[in-house]
PDB file of C-alpha atoms in Angstrom:
ATOM      1  CA  UNK A 232      24.308   2.959 -36.582  1.00 81.00           C
ATOM      2  CA  UNK A 233      26.075   6.051 -35.371  1.00 90.00           C
ATOM      3  CA  UNK A 234      24.042   8.403 -33.228  1.00 95.00           C
ATOM      4  CA  UNK A 235      23.518  11.806 -34.817  1.00 96.00           C
ATOM      5  CA  UNK A 236      24.978  14.831 -33.083  1.00 97.00           C
ATOM      6  CA  UNK A 237      23.904  18.411 -33.638  1.00 97.00           C
ATOM      7  CA  UNK A 238      25.150  20.964 -34.234  1.00 97.00           C
ATOM      8  CA  UNK A 239      28.322  19.872 -36.003  1.00 96.00           C
ATOM      9  CA  UNK A 240      30.158  22.954 -34.791  1.00 97.00           C
ATOM     10  CA  UNK A 241      29.438  25.982 -32.612  1.00 97.00           C
ATOM     11  CA  UNK A 242      31.368  29.089 -31.669  1.00 97.00           C
ATOM     12  CA  UNK A 243      30.677  30.776 -28.358  1.00 95.00           C
ATOM     13  CA  UNK A 244      31.983  33.811 -26.529  1.00 96.00           C
ATOM     14  CA  UNK A 245      33.086  33.262 -22.962  1.00 96.00           C
ATOM     15  CA  UNK A 246      30.063  33.194 -20.657  1.00 96.00           C
ATOM     16  CA  UNK A 247      27.572  32.057 -23.302  1.00 96.00           C
ATOM     17  CA  UNK A 248      25.629  28.816 -23.102  1.00 96.00           C
ATOM     18  CA  UNK A 249      25.419  25.928 -25.533  1.00 96.00           C
ATOM     19  CA  UNK A 250      23.406  22.747 -26.015  1.00 97.00           C
ATOM     20  CA  UNK A 251      24.699  19.702 -27.897  1.00 98.00           C
ATOM     21  CA  UNK A 252      22.198  17.030 -28.930  1.00 97.00           C
ATOM     22  CA  UNK A 253      22.673  13.330 -29.535  1.00 97.00           C
ATOM     23  CA  UNK A 254      19.925  11.248 -31.036  1.00 96.00           C
ATOM     24  CA  UNK A 255      19.646   7.614 -32.080  1.00 93.00           C
ATOM     25  CA  UNK A 256      17.375   5.596 -34.299  1.00 90.00           C
ATOM     26  CA  UNK A 257      17.772   2.654 -31.903  1.00 86.00           C
ATOM     27  CA  UNK A 258      16.488   2.205 -28.354  1.00 85.00           C
ATOM     28  CA  UNK A 259      19.166   3.291 -25.916  1.00 84.00           C
ATOM     29  CA  UNK A 260      20.244   1.911 -22.595  1.00 84.00           C
ATOM     30  CA  UNK A 261      22.861   4.510 -21.796  1.00 88.00           C
ATOM     31  CA  UNK A 262      24.577   7.562 -23.191  1.00 92.00           C
ATOM     32  CA  UNK A 263      28.210   8.456 -22.520  1.00 93.00           C
ATOM     33  CA  UNK A 264      29.703  11.896 -23.105  1.00 95.00           C
ATOM     34  CA  UNK A 265      33.383  12.559 -23.833  1.00 96.00           C
ATOM     35  CA  UNK A 266      35.384  15.661 -24.628  1.00 96.00           C
ATOM     36  CA  UNK A 267      38.497  15.654 -26.781  1.00 96.00           C
ATOM     37  CA  UNK A 268      40.889  18.561 -27.022  1.00 96.00           C
ATOM     38  CA  UNK A 269      42.935  18.980 -30.175  1.00 92.00           C
ATOM     39  CA  UNK A 270      45.689  16.372 -30.420  1.00 91.00           C
ATOM     40  CA  UNK A 271      44.665  14.641 -27.195  1.00 94.00           C
ATOM     41  CA  UNK A 272      42.747  11.588 -26.149  1.00 94.00           C
ATOM     42  CA  UNK A 273      39.010  11.709 -25.423  1.00 95.00           C
ATOM     43  CA  UNK A 274      38.236  12.248 -21.757  1.00 94.00           C
ATOM     44  CA  UNK A 275      35.156  10.967 -19.974  1.00 93.00           C
ATOM     45  CA  UNK A 276      32.565  13.518 -18.827  1.00 92.00           C
ATOM     46  CA  UNK A 277      29.535  11.549 -17.683  1.00 90.00           C
ATOM     47  CA  UNK A 278      27.254   8.561 -18.187  1.00 89.00           C
ATOM     48  CA  UNK A 279      23.478   8.698 -18.144  1.00 89.00           C
ATOM     49  CA  UNK A 280      21.929   5.346 -17.485  1.00 81.00           C
ATOM     50  CA  UNK A 281      18.206   5.857 -16.980  1.00 66.00           C
ATOM     51  CA  UNK A 282      15.506   7.474 -18.977  1.00 63.00           C
ATOM     52  CA  UNK A 283      14.903  10.972 -17.749  1.00 61.00           C
ATOM     53  CA  UNK A 284      18.155  11.037 -15.829  1.00 69.00           C
ATOM     54  CA  UNK A 285      19.953  14.312 -15.455  1.00 69.00           C
ATOM     55  CA  UNK A 286      23.460  14.849 -14.220  1.00 70.00           C
ATOM     56  CA  UNK A 287      25.710  17.774 -13.527  1.00 74.00           C
ATOM     57  CA  UNK A 288      29.460  18.172 -13.634  1.00 69.00           C
ATOM     58  CA  UNK A 289      30.650  21.660 -12.713  1.00 71.00           C
ATOM     59  CA  UNK A 290      28.836  23.885 -15.241  1.00 88.00           C
ATOM     60  CA  UNK A 291      28.312  20.972 -17.619  1.00 92.00           C
ATOM     61  CA  UNK A 292      25.164  18.902 -17.270  1.00 92.00           C
ATOM     62  CA  UNK A 293      23.243  16.439 -19.368  1.00 93.00           C
ATOM     63  CA  UNK A 294      19.831  14.870 -19.741  1.00 91.00           C
ATOM     64  CA  UNK A 295      18.690  11.581 -21.233  1.00 91.00           C
ATOM     65  CA  UNK A 296      15.220  11.123 -22.699  1.00 88.00           C
ATOM     66  CA  UNK A 297      14.850   7.384 -23.138  1.00 83.00           C
ATOM     67  CA  UNK A 298      11.533   7.590 -24.951  1.00 85.00           C
ATOM     68  CA  UNK A 299      12.830  10.070 -27.506  1.00 85.00           C
ATOM     69  CA  UNK A 300      16.123   8.134 -27.777  1.00 90.00           C
ATOM     70  CA  UNK A 301      18.132  11.266 -27.289  1.00 92.00           C
ATOM     71  CA  UNK A 302      20.453  13.048 -24.902  1.00 94.00           C
ATOM     72  CA  UNK A 303      21.481  16.658 -24.554  1.00 95.00           C
ATOM     73  CA  UNK A 304      24.643  18.146 -23.085  1.00 96.00           C
ATOM     74  CA  UNK A 305      24.328  21.608 -21.561  1.00 95.00           C
ATOM     75  CA  UNK A 306      27.315  23.918 -21.162  1.00 95.00           C
ATOM     76  CA  UNK A 307      26.550  27.055 -19.175  1.00 93.00           C
ATOM     77  CA  UNK A 308      28.666  30.162 -18.715  1.00 92.00           C
ATOM     78  CA  UNK A 309      31.249  28.661 -21.054  1.00 93.00           C
ATOM     79  CA  UNK A 310      34.946  29.018 -20.353  1.00 94.00           C
ATOM     80  CA  UNK A 311      37.891  28.920 -22.738  1.00 96.00           C
ATOM     81  CA  UNK A 312      38.776  25.514 -21.308  1.00 94.00           C
ATOM     82  CA  UNK A 313      35.506  24.086 -22.640  1.00 95.00           C
ATOM     83  CA  UNK A 314      36.785  24.262 -26.204  1.00 97.00           C
ATOM     84  CA  UNK A 315      37.151  20.894 -27.886  1.00 97.00           C
ATOM     85  CA  UNK A 316      35.127  18.267 -29.663  1.00 97.00           C
ATOM     86  CA  UNK A 317      32.313  16.588 -27.737  1.00 97.00           C
ATOM     87  CA  UNK A 318      31.291  13.049 -28.544  1.00 97.00           C
ATOM     88  CA  UNK A 319      28.317  11.049 -27.395  1.00 96.00           C
ATOM     89  CA  UNK A 320      28.609   7.288 -27.242  1.00 95.00           C
ATOM     90  CA  UNK A 321      25.575   5.057 -27.033  1.00 92.00           C
ATOM     91  CA  UNK A 322      24.850   1.459 -26.205  1.00 85.00           C
ATOM     92  CA  UNK A 323      21.590  -0.381 -26.562  1.00 76.00           C
ATOM     93  CA  UNK A 324      21.612  -2.955 -23.789  1.00 74.00           C
ATOM     94  CA  UNK A 325      22.552  -3.533 -20.196  1.00 61.00           C
ATOM     95  CA  UNK A 326      25.942  -5.144 -20.094  1.00 61.00           C
ATOM     96  CA  UNK A 327      26.739  -4.068 -23.636  1.00 69.00           C
ATOM     97  CA  UNK A 328      30.409  -4.420 -24.467  1.00 80.00           C
ATOM     98  CA  UNK A 329      30.765  -1.585 -26.894  1.00 87.00           C
ATOM     99  CA  UNK A 330      29.809   2.034 -27.564  1.00 90.00           C
ATOM    100  CA  UNK A 331      28.864   3.574 -30.854  1.00 93.00           C
ATOM    101  CA  UNK A 332      30.118   7.163 -31.049  1.00 95.00           C
ATOM    102  CA  UNK A 333      28.659  10.081 -32.929  1.00 96.00           C
ATOM    103  CA  UNK A 334      30.736  12.161 -35.312  1.00 96.00           C
ATOM    104  CA  UNK A 335      31.280  14.839 -32.714  1.00 96.00           C
ATOM    105  CA  UNK A 336      30.461  18.510 -32.115  1.00 97.00           C
ATOM    106  CA  UNK A 337      33.314  20.975 -32.302  1.00 97.00           C
ATOM    107  CA  UNK A 338      32.937  23.699 -29.687  1.00 97.00           C
ATOM    108  CA  UNK A 339      35.101  26.793 -29.863  1.00 97.00           C
ATOM    109  CA  UNK A 340      34.990  29.322 -27.038  1.00 97.00           C
ATOM    110  CA  UNK A 341      36.515  32.706 -27.823  1.00 96.00           C
ATOM    111  CA  UNK A 342      37.319  35.600 -25.494  1.00 94.00           C
TER     112      UNK A 342
ATOM    113  CA  UNK B1130      49.773   5.874 -12.731  1.00 63.00           C
ATOM    114  CA  UNK B1131      50.344   5.247 -16.409  1.00 75.00           C
ATOM    115  CA  UNK B1132      46.765   4.288 -17.289  1.00 94.00           C
ATOM    116  CA  UNK B1133      46.581   3.355 -20.982  1.00 96.00           C
ATOM    117  CA  UNK B1134      49.840   3.583 -22.921  1.00 96.00           C
ATOM    118  CA  UNK B1135      50.106   3.308 -26.675  1.00 97.00           C
ATOM    119  CA  UNK B1136      53.265   2.746 -28.666  1.00 97.00           C
ATOM    120  CA  UNK B1137      54.427   4.080 -31.013  1.00 97.00           C
ATOM    121  CA  UNK B1138      53.035   7.638 -31.031  1.00 96.00           C
ATOM    122  CA  UNK B1139      53.805   8.231 -34.702  1.00 97.00           C
ATOM    123  CA  UNK B1140      54.593   5.936 -37.602  1.00 96.00           C
ATOM    124  CA  UNK B1141      54.952   6.295 -41.360  1.00 97.00           C
ATOM    125  CA  UNK B1142      54.561   3.152 -43.473  1.00 96.00           C
ATOM    126  CA  UNK B1143      54.805   2.397 -47.148  1.00 97.00           C
ATOM    127  CA  UNK B1144      51.904   0.607 -48.832  1.00 97.00           C
ATOM    128  CA  UNK B1145      52.186  -3.121 -48.250  1.00 97.00           C
ATOM    129  CA  UNK B1146      54.305  -2.907 -45.123  1.00 97.00           C
ATOM    130  CA  UNK B1147      53.147  -4.467 -41.883  1.00 96.00           C
ATOM    131  CA  UNK B1148      53.236  -3.193 -38.328  1.00 96.00           C
ATOM    132  CA  UNK B1149      51.872  -3.778 -34.857  1.00 97.00           C
ATOM    133  CA  UNK B1150      50.472  -1.171 -32.493  1.00 98.00           C
ATOM    134  CA  UNK B1151      50.763  -1.954 -28.811  1.00 97.00           C
ATOM    135  CA  UNK B1152      48.300  -0.943 -26.125  1.00 98.00           C
ATOM    136  CA  UNK B1153      49.130  -1.567 -22.480  1.00 98.00           C
ATOM    137  CA  UNK B1154      46.966  -0.805 -19.445  1.00 97.00           C
ATOM    138  CA  UNK B1155      47.932  -1.074 -15.781  1.00 95.00           C
ATOM    139  CA  UNK B1156      44.405  -0.803 -14.297  1.00 94.00           C
ATOM    140  CA  UNK B1157      43.550  -4.511 -14.377  1.00 94.00           C
ATOM    141  CA  UNK B1158      40.724  -3.809 -16.856  1.00 94.00           C
ATOM    142  CA  UNK B1159      38.873  -6.650 -18.491  1.00 94.00           C
ATOM    143  CA  UNK B1160      37.724  -4.852 -21.631  1.00 95.00           C
ATOM    144  CA  UNK B1161      39.976  -3.309 -24.242  1.00 97.00           C
ATOM    145  CA  UNK B1162      39.189  -1.562 -27.519  1.00 97.00           C
ATOM    146  CA  UNK B1163      40.826  -0.290 -30.680  1.00 98.00           C
ATOM    147  CA  UNK B1164      39.277   2.709 -32.469  1.00 98.00           C
ATOM    148  CA  UNK B1165      40.261   4.685 -35.494  1.00 98.00           C
ATOM    149  CA  UNK B1166      39.525   8.381 -35.814  1.00 97.00           C
ATOM    150  CA  UNK B1167      39.277  10.098 -39.144  1.00 96.00           C
ATOM    151  CA  UNK B1168      38.324  13.740 -39.732  1.00 90.00           C
ATOM    152  CA  UNK B1169      34.585  14.224 -39.448  1.00 87.00           C
ATOM    153  CA  UNK B1170      33.939  10.557 -38.714  1.00 89.00           C
ATOM    154  CA  UNK B1171      34.176  10.352 -34.969  1.00 92.00           C
ATOM    155  CA  UNK B1172      35.549   7.225 -33.292  1.00 95.00           C
ATOM    156  CA  UNK B1173      34.883   3.936 -35.057  1.00 96.00           C
ATOM    157  CA  UNK B1174      35.448   0.611 -33.363  1.00 96.00           C
ATOM    158  CA  UNK B1175      37.870  -1.743 -35.103  1.00 97.00           C
ATOM    159  CA  UNK B1176      38.132  -4.704 -32.703  1.00 97.00           C
ATOM    160  CA  UNK B1177      37.591  -5.281 -29.023  1.00 96.00           C
ATOM    161  CA  UNK B1178      38.291  -7.809 -26.299  1.00 96.00           C
ATOM    162  CA  UNK B1179      36.209  -8.763 -23.278  1.00 94.00           C
ATOM    163  CA  UNK B1180      39.022 -10.594 -21.533  1.00 94.00           C
ATOM    164  CA  UNK B1181      42.369 -12.287 -21.903  1.00 95.00           C
ATOM    165  CA  UNK B1182      42.413 -14.590 -24.922  1.00 95.00           C
ATOM    166  CA  UNK B1183      39.239 -13.150 -26.462  1.00 95.00           C
ATOM    167  CA  UNK B1184      38.729 -10.822 -29.421  1.00 96.00           C
ATOM    168  CA  UNK B1185      35.727  -9.675 -31.441  1.00 94.00           C
ATOM    169  CA  UNK B1186      35.087  -7.586 -34.510  1.00 94.00           C
ATOM    170  CA  UNK B1187      33.798  -4.052 -34.316  1.00 93.00           C
ATOM    171  CA  UNK B1188      32.362  -1.772 -36.945  1.00 92.00           C
ATOM    172  CA  UNK B1189      35.411  -1.536 -39.254  1.00 96.00           C
ATOM    173  CA  UNK B1190      37.574  -4.658 -38.798  1.00 97.00           C
ATOM    174  CA  UNK B1191      38.722  -5.289 -42.376  1.00 96.00           C
ATOM    175  CA  UNK B1192      42.498  -5.113 -42.850  1.00 96.00           C
ATOM    176  CA  UNK B1193      43.252  -5.417 -39.152  1.00 98.00           C
ATOM    177  CA  UNK B1194      43.974  -8.253 -36.742  1.00 97.00           C
ATOM    178  CA  UNK B1195      44.240  -8.208 -32.971  1.00 98.00           C
ATOM    179  CA  UNK B1196      45.514 -10.365 -30.164  1.00 97.00           C
ATOM    180  CA  UNK B1197      45.075 -10.333 -26.384  1.00 97.00           C
ATOM    181  CA  UNK B1198      47.519 -12.892 -25.059  1.00 95.00           C
ATOM    182  CA  UNK B1199      47.979 -11.061 -21.754  1.00 96.00           C
ATOM    183  CA  UNK B1200      45.265  -9.203 -19.869  1.00 96.00           C
ATOM    184  CA  UNK B1201      47.175  -5.949 -19.799  1.00 97.00           C
ATOM    185  CA  UNK B1202      48.082  -5.871 -23.510  1.00 98.00           C
ATOM    186  CA  UNK B1203      45.999  -5.519 -26.679  1.00 98.00           C
ATOM    187  CA  UNK B1204      47.847  -5.576 -30.010  1.00 98.00           C
ATOM    188  CA  UNK B1205      46.557  -4.236 -33.274  1.00 98.00           C
ATOM    189  CA  UNK B1206      48.205  -5.542 -36.441  1.00 98.00           C
ATOM    190  CA  UNK B1207      48.178  -4.314 -40.013  1.00 96.00           C
ATOM    191  CA  UNK B1208      49.401  -7.116 -42.277  1.00 92.00           C
ATOM    192  CA  UNK B1209      49.572  -5.126 -45.529  1.00 96.00           C
ATOM    193  CA  UNK B1210      49.069  -1.425 -44.939  1.00 96.00           C
ATOM    194  CA  UNK B1211      46.977   0.626 -47.362  1.00 97.00           C
ATOM    195  CA  UNK B1212      46.640   4.411 -47.697  1.00 97.00           C
ATOM    196  CA  UNK B1213      43.032   4.087 -46.508  1.00 97.00           C
ATOM    197  CA  UNK B1214      44.431   3.043 -43.140  1.00 97.00           C
ATOM    198  CA  UNK B1215      45.999   6.410 -42.614  1.00 98.00           C
ATOM    199  CA  UNK B1216      44.362   7.540 -39.394  1.00 98.00           C
ATOM    200  CA  UNK B1217      44.750   8.211 -35.688  1.00 97.00           C
ATOM    201  CA  UNK B1218      44.340   5.037 -33.675  1.00 98.00           C
ATOM    202  CA  UNK B1219      43.125   5.074 -30.084  1.00 98.00           C
ATOM    203  CA  UNK B1220      43.136   2.281 -27.603  1.00 98.00           C
ATOM    204  CA  UNK B1221      40.737   2.304 -24.669  1.00 97.00           C
ATOM    205  CA  UNK B1222      40.001   0.059 -21.717  1.00 96.00           C
ATOM    206  CA  UNK B1223      37.359  -0.319 -19.031  1.00 93.00           C
ATOM    207  CA  UNK B1224      36.892  -2.396 -15.920  1.00 89.00           C
ATOM    208  CA  UNK B1225      33.531  -3.999 -16.677  1.00 80.00           C
ATOM    209  CA  UNK B1226      29.833  -3.343 -17.209  1.00 71.00           C
ATOM    210  CA  UNK B1227      28.305  -3.883 -13.816  1.00 70.00           C
ATOM    211  CA  UNK B1228      28.330  -0.294 -12.631  1.00 70.00           C
ATOM    212  CA  UNK B1229      28.761   3.223 -13.901  1.00 68.00           C
ATOM    213  CA  UNK B1230      32.279   3.537 -12.592  1.00 68.00           C
ATOM    214  CA  UNK B1231      33.304   0.241 -14.191  1.00 70.00           C
ATOM    215  CA  UNK B1232      31.736   1.249 -17.493  1.00 81.00           C
ATOM    216  CA  UNK B1233      33.970   4.280 -18.097  1.00 89.00           C
ATOM    217  CA  UNK B1234      36.352   3.916 -21.002  1.00 93.00           C
ATOM    218  CA  UNK B1235      39.852   5.309 -20.529  1.00 95.00           C
ATOM    219  CA  UNK B1236      41.755   6.250 -23.660  1.00 97.00           C
ATOM    220  CA  UNK B1237      45.393   6.185 -24.587  1.00 96.00           C
ATOM    221  CA  UNK B1238      47.071   9.198 -26.190  1.00 95.00           C
ATOM    222  CA  UNK B1239      46.751   7.775 -29.694  1.00 97.00           C
ATOM    223  CA  UNK B1240      49.006   6.650 -32.528  1.00 97.00           C
ATOM    224  CA  UNK B1241      49.205   8.771 -35.641  1.00 97.00           C
ATOM    225  CA  UNK B1242      49.741   6.483 -38.635  1.00 97.00           C
ATOM    226  CA  UNK B1243      50.447   7.590 -42.187  1.00 97.00           C
ATOM    227  CA  UNK B1244      50.535   5.070 -45.050  1.00 97.00           C
ATOM    228  CA  UNK B1245      52.166   6.375 -48.206  1.00 96.00           C
TER     229      UNK B1245
END
């Protein structure tokens, strides 16, 4: 089953913060985050492998709550370049061959 | 470095025609994937391969066939195209599953297919 992402879309002004959530009805082993700009391929952001793990990538960070089967992506002090659609991909076992992606969250950053 | 290359980039087919999409990667990756992306649906896995000569079904395999005769290439075939197969198709590959770095999927630029 696809993980559920929320919100479906969000509009921010430059400098504002946003949180994108990804939740699953199945136990998760890892969560992968990707960003896709319009007309381009998805690009890897980060993987979270352990329950409670947090990671940072520039002003983009994420957390993974294994018990709650959910992950959150945090974008702080947003920039115009952050615009795009963010996808979470989940797998349910170590050594899993495939990811199941959510439907995506469209983020628009305006001046 | 080319990474993952998909050909063609665009294609228009008539219902019932057949075609093959080619995915080539130059990173010596073991795993390769074909996804389709439709508006509001995210990325859905069609078929995947865990190594040369292997293939497996994903979430939406009906109407598609795949082959992985060489490690670097993964072909997606449509035997009799239908309008429901109008979509953007992405190929991806990854090294393996043993570590975070190996588990990253790298995507091609996509093939935009219209079936009339």
